[in-house]
Amino acid sequence: MREMVKMIIVLTILSTFSGTLLAALHNKTKDRIEYQQLKFVKGPAIREILKGSSNDPIIDRFKIKDGDMEKSFFIGVFDGEANSVVFETFGTGFQGQIGLMVGVNIKDDKIVAVGVTTHSETPGVGSLAKTDPIFVSQFKGLPIDQVFKVKADGGQIDAMSGATLTSRGVTTAATDGSKMYKRLKLQITENLKSLNK
Amino acid sequence: MAKSISQEFVKGLWAEVPPFRLVLGLCPVLAVTKTVENGLGMGVATLFVLVCSNLLVSAMRNVIPSKVRIACFIIIIATFVTIVEILMQALYYPLYLALGIFTPLIVVNCIILGRAEAFAAKNGLIASFADGLGMGIGFTLSLGVLGAVREVLGSGTFWGTSIFGPSFQPFTFMIEAPGAFVALGLMLCVMNLVGQK
């Protein structure tokens, strides 16, 4: 009986101590880890879209609540004025989710550029969406306020050969981004205004 | 205990070097040694966990009831592994991405549990520290050497910098999974040849 109590006490104390320690460490490093993730996972795509901006878009970011989700927006400053935002949307590709960074100029509501962040598409076929700039460059300069489709579905985007499903995934992600932008436009402009002051 | 502290330390470097002499902990040895950097990173992470868990297990060896000792060891080890994982994310994110699932898998690395059970649970603090440090450094160096062999042959680089110039045709086989077994086998062979007297 005494032995059993001792076992329980030792295990409980050990677990409590370990849990507290880890929770404390997690709290301390949370922001830093978030920054690192943004920098190394999403950072390359964001910087590519906001090429030539005079700020670090990963530091200058804000969050807006969209339903239950909190969305991060990354700001691009051009000619001393914060006029572009980049945000991430998702679409279903050939295998799972495709993450797409969409950059929008809020002055004329046109797409600055888009870039694929995360995907699990076939290497060498669907993965070209991320590595080959020709496909995503088709989005450049298009008005954000529309439904994006591949040409086979009566849309405006040339699908990559052999990767129609991936191309469709990217266009649905872009369409989703368009809807979200419309929903949150007011709050986005508010946020940028306060930054420009 | 006739062995001195320095003997405990030195045995981990040659006579009982984990991957090559004890042939323990092979999973990370084979999987992450594609480059020197990954190999050494994995080694240092394991070294940290090994030293800390050895110290704590040794300090608590009279408190832990023998019936639940494995559970206690696992809690201790898992705590340190999680600390390593969080720190790696916060400070050295590219390595965290490169090691992937193998960072949390340090928990089940048999060297660590093995040393806790076979050594730290029966010996004093200083001896356990020396044992953990020796084994850890031995493990780190082994991974570094294996990583160096595979990276130099397999991609013609050392720590990311090219050493043979552009005309070198890399021996890609070495950075694939079978190359890991071949490299490990050759290392074992060399160790046995040198040790044979």
Short mmCIF file of C-alpha atoms in Angstrom, two decimals:
data_model
loop_
_atom_site.label_atom_id
_atom_site.label_comp_id
_atom_site.label_asym_id
_atom_site.label_seq_id
_atom_site.Cartn_x
_atom_site.Cartn_y
_atom_site.Cartn_z
CA MET A 1 0.00 0.00 0.00
CA ARG A 2 2.72 2.45 0.99
CA GLU A 3 4.64 1.60 -2.14
CA MET A 4 1.65 2.28 -4.33
CA VAL A 5 1.08 5.69 -2.77
CA LYS A 6 4.75 6.49 -3.28
CA MET A 7 4.57 5.54 -6.96
CA ILE A 8 1.56 7.74 -7.49
CA ILE A 9 3.12 10.68 -5.65
CA VAL A 10 6.42 10.49 -7.53
CA LEU A 11 4.74 10.22 -10.93
CA THR A 12 2.33 13.04 -10.14
CA ILE A 13 5.04 15.39 -8.95
CA LEU A 14 7.24 14.60 -11.94
CA SER A 15 4.42 15.16 -14.44
CA THR A 16 3.27 18.37 -12.77
CA PHE A 17 6.77 19.75 -12.71
CA SER A 18 7.36 18.79 -16.34
CA GLY A 19 4.04 20.24 -17.46
CA THR A 20 4.61 23.55 -15.70
CA LEU A 21 8.11 23.88 -17.07
CA LEU A 22 7.04 23.18 -20.64
CA ALA A 23 4.04 25.51 -20.44
CA ALA A 24 6.25 28.31 -19.17
CA LEU A 25 8.81 27.73 -21.90
CA HIS A 26 6.10 27.61 -24.53
CA ASN A 27 4.71 30.95 -23.38
CA LYS A 28 8.14 32.54 -23.40
CA THR A 29 9.02 31.41 -26.92
CA LYS A 30 5.59 31.60 -28.60
CA ASP A 31 6.09 34.90 -30.42
CA ARG A 32 9.59 34.04 -31.46
CA ILE A 33 8.51 30.71 -32.93
CA GLU A 34 5.67 32.36 -34.82
CA TYR A 35 8.10 34.86 -36.29
CA GLN A 36 10.54 32.11 -37.27
CA GLN A 37 7.79 30.09 -38.92
CA LEU A 38 6.63 33.09 -40.90
CA LYS A 39 10.18 33.93 -41.88
CA PHE A 40 11.21 30.52 -43.14
CA VAL A 41 7.97 28.92 -44.33
CA LYS A 42 5.89 31.80 -45.67
CA GLY A 43 8.61 34.45 -45.78
CA PRO A 44 10.07 33.58 -49.20
CA ALA A 45 6.67 33.80 -50.90
CA ILE A 46 5.77 37.06 -49.12
CA ARG A 47 9.07 38.72 -50.00
CA GLU A 48 8.77 37.60 -53.61
CA ILE A 49 5.32 39.19 -53.88
CA LEU A 50 6.33 42.44 -52.18
CA LYS A 51 9.63 42.74 -54.02
CA GLY A 52 10.96 46.27 -53.72
CA SER A 53 9.00 47.23 -50.63
CA SER A 54 10.94 49.32 -48.15
CA ASN A 55 9.82 47.47 -44.98
CA ASP A 56 9.97 43.99 -43.53
CA PRO A 57 6.46 42.65 -44.18
CA ILE A 58 6.89 39.93 -41.57
CA ILE A 59 7.40 42.47 -38.78
CA ASP A 60 4.71 44.81 -40.11
CA ARG A 61 1.74 42.51 -39.88
CA PHE A 62 -1.68 42.71 -38.31
CA LYS A 63 -4.44 40.27 -37.57
CA ILE A 64 -8.14 40.51 -38.36
CA LYS A 65 -10.82 38.18 -37.05
CA ASP A 66 -12.71 36.52 -39.90
CA GLY A 67 -15.49 34.44 -38.37
CA ASP A 68 -13.74 32.06 -36.02
CA MET A 69 -10.38 32.40 -37.75
CA GLU A 70 -7.71 34.96 -37.15
CA LYS A 71 -6.08 35.96 -40.40
CA SER A 72 -2.63 37.51 -40.68
CA PHE A 73 -2.04 40.33 -43.14
CA PHE A 74 1.42 41.38 -44.20
CA ILE A 75 1.99 44.97 -45.24
CA GLY A 76 4.05 46.22 -48.14
CA VAL A 77 5.30 49.80 -48.11
CA PHE A 78 6.03 51.30 -51.52
CA ASP A 79 7.22 54.91 -52.02
CA GLY A 80 6.70 55.61 -48.31
CA GLU A 81 3.09 54.51 -48.32
CA ALA A 82 1.62 51.26 -47.06
CA ASN A 83 -0.57 50.35 -49.99
CA SER A 84 -0.34 46.57 -50.38
CA VAL A 85 -1.38 43.65 -48.22
CA VAL A 86 -0.50 39.99 -48.54
CA PHE A 87 -2.59 37.22 -47.01
CA GLU A 88 -2.78 33.45 -47.27
CA THR A 89 -5.71 31.45 -48.62
CA PHE A 90 -6.19 27.77 -49.26
CA GLY A 91 -7.59 25.58 -52.01
CA THR A 92 -7.75 21.85 -52.51
CA GLY A 93 -5.33 20.56 -55.10
CA PHE A 94 -4.49 17.10 -56.36
CA GLN A 95 -3.33 15.96 -52.93
CA GLY A 96 -4.51 18.04 -50.03
CA GLN A 97 -4.38 21.73 -49.36
CA ILE A 98 -2.48 24.28 -51.36
CA GLY A 99 -1.53 27.46 -49.53
CA LEU A 100 -1.50 30.57 -51.69
CA MET A 101 -0.17 33.97 -50.72
CA VAL A 102 -2.13 36.70 -52.46
CA GLY A 103 -0.83 40.25 -52.63
CA VAL A 104 -3.35 43.01 -53.32
CA ASN A 105 -2.86 46.70 -53.95
CA ILE A 106 -5.65 48.34 -51.97
CA LYS A 107 -5.59 51.50 -54.07
CA ASP A 108 -6.80 49.90 -57.30
CA ASP A 109 -7.89 46.47 -55.96
CA LYS A 110 -5.58 44.67 -58.34
CA ILE A 111 -3.41 41.64 -57.61
CA VAL A 112 0.25 42.53 -57.11
CA ALA A 113 1.34 38.90 -57.38
CA VAL A 114 0.58 35.50 -55.90
CA GLY A 115 2.85 32.71 -54.71
CA VAL A 116 2.37 29.16 -53.48
CA THR A 117 3.55 28.52 -49.91
CA THR A 118 2.69 24.97 -48.85
CA HIS A 119 1.50 22.06 -50.95
CA SER A 120 1.78 18.30 -51.28
CA GLU A 121 1.43 18.07 -55.05
CA THR A 122 3.33 15.63 -57.27
CA PRO A 123 7.00 16.64 -57.45
CA GLY A 124 7.95 17.85 -60.89
CA VAL A 125 4.34 18.17 -62.10
CA GLY A 126 2.01 19.95 -59.68
CA SER A 127 4.90 21.26 -57.63
CA LEU A 128 5.77 23.53 -60.57
CA ALA A 129 3.02 25.81 -59.27
CA LYS A 130 5.51 26.79 -56.58
CA THR A 131 8.79 26.64 -58.47
CA ASP A 132 7.86 27.79 -61.97
CA PRO A 133 6.99 31.51 -61.98
CA ILE A 134 5.18 31.38 -65.33
CA PHE A 135 1.96 29.89 -63.99
CA VAL A 136 1.47 32.18 -60.99
CA SER A 137 2.55 35.25 -62.97
CA GLN A 138 -0.75 35.01 -64.86
CA PHE A 139 -2.48 36.44 -61.80
CA LYS A 140 -0.39 39.60 -61.87
CA GLY A 141 -2.42 42.75 -62.43
CA LEU A 142 -5.81 41.03 -62.56
CA PRO A 143 -8.60 42.75 -60.61
CA ILE A 144 -9.14 40.89 -57.35
CA ASP A 145 -12.90 41.23 -57.56
CA GLN A 146 -13.74 38.18 -59.69
CA VAL A 147 -14.01 34.42 -59.74
CA PHE A 148 -10.80 32.78 -60.91
CA LYS A 149 -11.03 29.71 -63.12
CA VAL A 150 -8.80 27.77 -65.46
CA LYS A 151 -9.47 28.19 -69.17
CA ALA A 152 -10.91 24.68 -69.48
CA ASP A 153 -13.64 25.73 -67.03
CA GLY A 154 -14.31 28.96 -68.94
CA GLY A 155 -11.95 31.11 -66.91
CA GLN A 156 -8.93 33.30 -67.53
CA ILE A 157 -5.98 31.25 -66.26
CA ASP A 158 -3.97 28.82 -68.41
CA ALA A 159 -3.67 25.55 -66.50
CA MET A 160 -0.28 23.89 -66.23
CA SER A 161 -0.16 20.91 -68.55
CA GLY A 162 -0.64 17.65 -66.66
CA ALA A 163 -1.58 19.48 -63.50
CA THR A 164 -5.14 20.66 -64.05
CA LEU A 165 -6.20 19.73 -60.54
CA THR A 166 -3.33 21.67 -59.02
CA SER A 167 -4.14 24.65 -61.24
CA ARG A 168 -7.77 24.43 -60.16
CA GLY A 169 -6.66 24.32 -56.52
CA VAL A 170 -4.69 27.51 -57.01
CA THR A 171 -7.60 29.27 -58.70
CA THR A 172 -10.05 28.24 -55.96
CA ALA A 173 -7.59 29.54 -53.39
CA ALA A 174 -7.42 32.83 -55.30
CA THR A 175 -11.23 33.02 -55.54
CA ASP A 176 -11.44 32.38 -51.82
CA GLY A 177 -8.96 35.18 -51.28
CA SER A 178 -11.07 37.46 -53.42
CA LYS A 179 -14.13 36.76 -51.28
CA MET A 180 -12.22 37.25 -48.08
CA TYR A 181 -10.72 40.50 -49.31
CA LYS A 182 -14.18 41.81 -50.11
CA ARG A 183 -15.41 40.80 -46.64
CA LEU A 184 -12.54 42.40 -44.78
CA LYS A 185 -11.70 45.32 -47.07
CA LEU A 186 -12.99 47.94 -44.63
CA GLN A 187 -10.91 46.64 -41.75
CA ILE A 188 -7.84 46.27 -43.95
CA THR A 189 -8.04 49.89 -45.10
CA GLU A 190 -8.56 51.04 -41.51
CA ASN A 191 -5.45 49.17 -40.42
CA LEU A 192 -3.33 50.56 -43.24
CA LYS A 193 -4.60 54.09 -42.64
CA SER A 194 -3.54 54.01 -39.02
CA LEU A 195 -0.14 52.81 -40.18
CA ASN A 196 0.28 55.62 -42.71
CA LYS A 197 -0.36 58.34 -40.14
CA MET B 1 32.87 1.14 -9.12
CA ALA B 2 36.52 0.89 -9.97
CA LYS B 3 36.38 3.09 -13.02
CA SER B 4 37.36 6.72 -12.63
CA ILE B 5 35.32 9.66 -13.87
CA SER B 6 37.63 10.25 -16.82
CA GLN B 7 37.30 6.62 -17.85
CA GLU B 8 33.53 6.97 -17.84
CA PHE B 9 33.88 9.97 -20.10
CA VAL B 10 36.42 8.48 -22.50
CA LYS B 11 34.61 5.18 -23.04
CA GLY B 12 31.82 7.01 -24.87
CA LEU B 13 34.31 8.43 -27.35
CA TRP B 14 35.85 5.21 -28.58
CA ALA B 15 35.38 1.91 -26.76
CA GLU B 16 31.60 2.25 -26.51
CA VAL B 17 30.83 4.94 -29.05
CA PRO B 18 27.06 4.47 -29.50
CA PRO B 19 26.36 4.06 -33.24
CA PHE B 20 29.53 2.22 -34.21
CA ARG B 21 30.41 0.06 -31.21
CA LEU B 22 27.11 -0.46 -29.40
CA VAL B 23 25.26 -0.11 -32.73
CA LEU B 24 22.46 1.67 -30.88
CA GLY B 25 20.24 4.55 -31.92
CA LEU B 26 20.58 3.80 -35.61
CA CYS B 27 17.30 5.38 -36.69
CA PRO B 28 18.49 9.00 -36.52
CA VAL B 29 21.99 7.95 -37.54
CA LEU B 30 20.74 6.66 -40.87
CA ALA B 31 18.01 9.19 -41.45
CA VAL B 32 19.45 12.61 -40.74
CA THR B 33 23.08 12.33 -41.80
CA LYS B 34 22.54 13.63 -45.32
CA THR B 35 24.63 16.67 -44.44
CA VAL B 36 27.21 17.49 -41.78
CA GLU B 37 25.02 20.27 -40.44
CA ASN B 38 21.99 18.02 -39.89
CA GLY B 39 24.14 15.27 -38.38
CA LEU B 40 25.85 17.58 -35.90
CA GLY B 41 22.56 19.35 -35.09
CA MET B 42 20.92 16.04 -34.28
CA GLY B 43 24.00 15.03 -32.29
CA VAL B 44 23.99 18.19 -30.17
CA ALA B 45 20.25 17.87 -29.51
CA THR B 46 20.77 14.29 -28.36
CA LEU B 47 23.81 15.31 -26.31
CA PHE B 48 21.77 17.90 -24.44
CA VAL B 49 18.95 15.47 -23.70
CA LEU B 50 21.39 12.73 -22.70
CA VAL B 51 23.35 14.88 -20.24
CA CYS B 52 20.26 16.45 -18.67
CA SER B 53 18.31 13.23 -18.33
CA ASN B 54 21.34 11.39 -16.95
CA LEU B 55 21.79 14.10 -14.33
CA LEU B 56 18.15 14.17 -13.28
CA VAL B 57 17.74 10.40 -13.27
CA SER B 58 20.88 10.06 -11.18
CA ALA B 59 19.73 12.77 -8.77
CA MET B 60 16.36 11.07 -8.34
CA ARG B 61 17.58 7.48 -8.32
CA ASN B 62 16.77 6.95 -4.64
CA VAL B 63 13.33 8.54 -4.90
CA ILE B 64 12.00 6.78 -7.99
CA PRO B 65 10.20 3.51 -7.08
CA SER B 66 11.68 0.67 -9.11
CA LYS B 67 8.30 -0.53 -10.40
CA VAL B 68 7.55 2.69 -12.23
CA ARG B 69 11.11 3.67 -13.06
CA ILE B 70 10.68 3.38 -16.85
CA ALA B 71 7.62 5.65 -16.75
CA CYS B 72 9.58 8.19 -14.70
CA PHE B 73 12.55 8.03 -17.07
CA ILE B 74 10.29 8.57 -20.06
CA ILE B 75 8.66 11.62 -18.45
CA ILE B 76 12.09 13.09 -17.73
CA ILE B 77 13.41 12.34 -21.21
CA ALA B 78 10.27 13.55 -22.98
CA THR B 79 10.41 16.83 -21.06
CA PHE B 80 13.95 17.52 -22.17
CA VAL B 81 13.21 16.50 -25.75
CA THR B 82 10.29 18.91 -25.85
CA ILE B 83 12.53 21.66 -24.47
CA VAL B 84 15.04 20.95 -27.24
CA GLU B 85 12.29 21.00 -29.84
CA ILE B 86 10.90 24.33 -28.64
CA LEU B 87 14.35 25.89 -28.43
CA MET B 88 15.25 24.64 -31.89
CA GLN B 89 12.09 26.16 -33.32
CA ALA B 90 12.76 29.46 -31.64
CA LEU B 91 16.46 29.75 -32.40
CA TYR B 92 17.38 27.60 -35.36
CA TYR B 93 14.29 27.05 -37.46
CA PRO B 94 15.91 25.70 -40.67
CA LEU B 95 17.45 22.84 -38.69
CA TYR B 96 14.05 22.12 -37.15
CA LEU B 97 12.59 21.86 -40.66
CA ALA B 98 15.44 19.64 -41.85
CA LEU B 99 15.24 17.21 -38.93
CA GLY B 100 11.45 17.06 -39.03
CA ILE B 101 9.96 14.13 -37.15
CA PHE B 102 13.36 12.99 -35.87
CA THR B 103 13.55 15.71 -33.22
CA PRO B 104 10.56 14.44 -31.20
CA LEU B 105 11.73 10.89 -31.90
CA ILE B 106 14.78 11.48 -29.68
CA VAL B 107 12.40 10.38 -26.90
CA VAL B 108 12.59 6.81 -28.11
CA ASN B 109 16.30 6.87 -28.90
CA CYS B 110 17.55 3.76 -27.15
CA ILE B 111 20.88 5.32 -26.19
CA ILE B 112 19.18 7.78 -23.87
CA LEU B 113 16.85 5.33 -22.14
CA GLY B 114 19.67 2.81 -22.17
CA ARG B 115 22.08 5.12 -20.35
CA ALA B 116 19.39 6.18 -17.89
CA GLU B 117 18.51 2.57 -17.07
CA ALA B 118 21.95 1.00 -17.24
CA PHE B 119 24.10 3.75 -15.82
CA ALA B 120 22.47 6.83 -14.32
CA ALA B 121 20.03 4.85 -12.20
CA LYS B 122 22.93 3.11 -10.44
CA ASN B 123 25.65 5.77 -10.29
CA GLY B 124 26.31 9.13 -8.71
CA LEU B 125 25.76 12.56 -10.21
CA ILE B 126 29.27 13.26 -11.44
CA ALA B 127 29.81 9.83 -12.94
CA SER B 128 26.44 10.06 -14.71
CA PHE B 129 27.28 13.49 -16.04
CA ALA B 130 30.62 12.22 -17.38
CA ASP B 131 28.92 9.19 -18.91
CA GLY B 132 26.22 11.29 -20.60
CA LEU B 133 28.72 13.83 -21.86
CA GLY B 134 31.05 11.17 -23.24
CA MET B 135 28.30 9.18 -24.92
CA GLY B 136 26.72 12.36 -26.27
CA ILE B 137 29.94 13.70 -27.72
CA GLY B 138 30.71 10.27 -29.18
CA PHE B 139 27.27 10.20 -30.78
CA THR B 140 27.62 13.76 -32.11
CA LEU B 141 31.04 13.08 -33.62
CA SER B 142 29.81 9.83 -35.20
CA LEU B 143 26.90 11.62 -36.82
CA GLY B 144 29.19 14.43 -37.93
CA VAL B 145 31.68 12.05 -39.54
CA LEU B 146 28.97 10.00 -41.22
CA GLY B 147 27.28 13.20 -42.39
CA ALA B 148 30.57 14.51 -43.74
CA VAL B 149 31.27 11.32 -45.70
CA ARG B 150 27.79 11.27 -47.18
CA GLU B 151 27.63 14.98 -47.95
CA VAL B 152 31.09 15.17 -49.54
CA LEU B 153 30.48 12.14 -51.75
CA GLY B 154 26.77 12.56 -52.28
CA SER B 155 26.50 16.25 -53.07
CA GLY B 156 30.11 17.38 -53.36
CA THR B 157 29.72 19.95 -50.59
CA PHE B 158 30.84 20.39 -47.00
CA TRP B 159 28.58 22.40 -44.69
CA GLY B 160 26.78 23.73 -47.77
CA THR B 161 29.86 25.02 -49.59
CA SER B 162 31.06 23.30 -52.74
CA ILE B 163 34.52 21.79 -52.44
CA PHE B 164 35.18 20.09 -55.76
CA GLY B 165 34.03 22.82 -58.12
CA PRO B 166 31.28 22.65 -60.72
CA SER B 167 32.82 19.84 -62.76
CA PHE B 168 32.32 17.31 -59.94
CA GLN B 169 29.60 14.77 -60.65
CA PRO B 170 28.00 14.03 -57.25
CA PHE B 171 27.62 10.42 -56.21
CA THR B 172 23.90 10.90 -55.43
CA PHE B 173 23.54 7.35 -54.18
CA MET B 174 25.26 8.35 -50.94
CA ILE B 175 22.55 10.77 -49.82
CA GLU B 176 19.77 8.29 -50.57
CA ALA B 177 18.65 5.80 -47.92
CA PRO B 178 20.73 2.84 -49.22
CA GLY B 179 23.82 5.05 -49.17
CA ALA B 180 23.28 5.52 -45.44
CA PHE B 181 23.53 1.78 -44.84
CA VAL B 182 26.59 1.45 -47.05
CA ALA B 183 28.34 4.38 -45.37
CA LEU B 184 27.48 3.02 -41.91
CA GLY B 185 28.76 -0.43 -42.88
CA LEU B 186 32.03 0.99 -44.15
CA MET B 187 32.45 3.03 -40.97
CA LEU B 188 31.87 -0.09 -38.83
CA CYS B 189 34.42 -1.91 -40.94
CA VAL B 190 37.01 0.83 -40.47
CA MET B 191 36.34 0.99 -36.72
CA ASN B 192 36.80 -2.77 -36.39
CA LEU B 193 40.00 -2.76 -38.47
CA VAL B 194 41.51 0.01 -36.36
CA GLY B 195 40.34 -1.56 -33.11
CA GLN B 196 41.67 -5.00 -34.01
CA LYS B 197 44.99 -5.55 -32.34
#
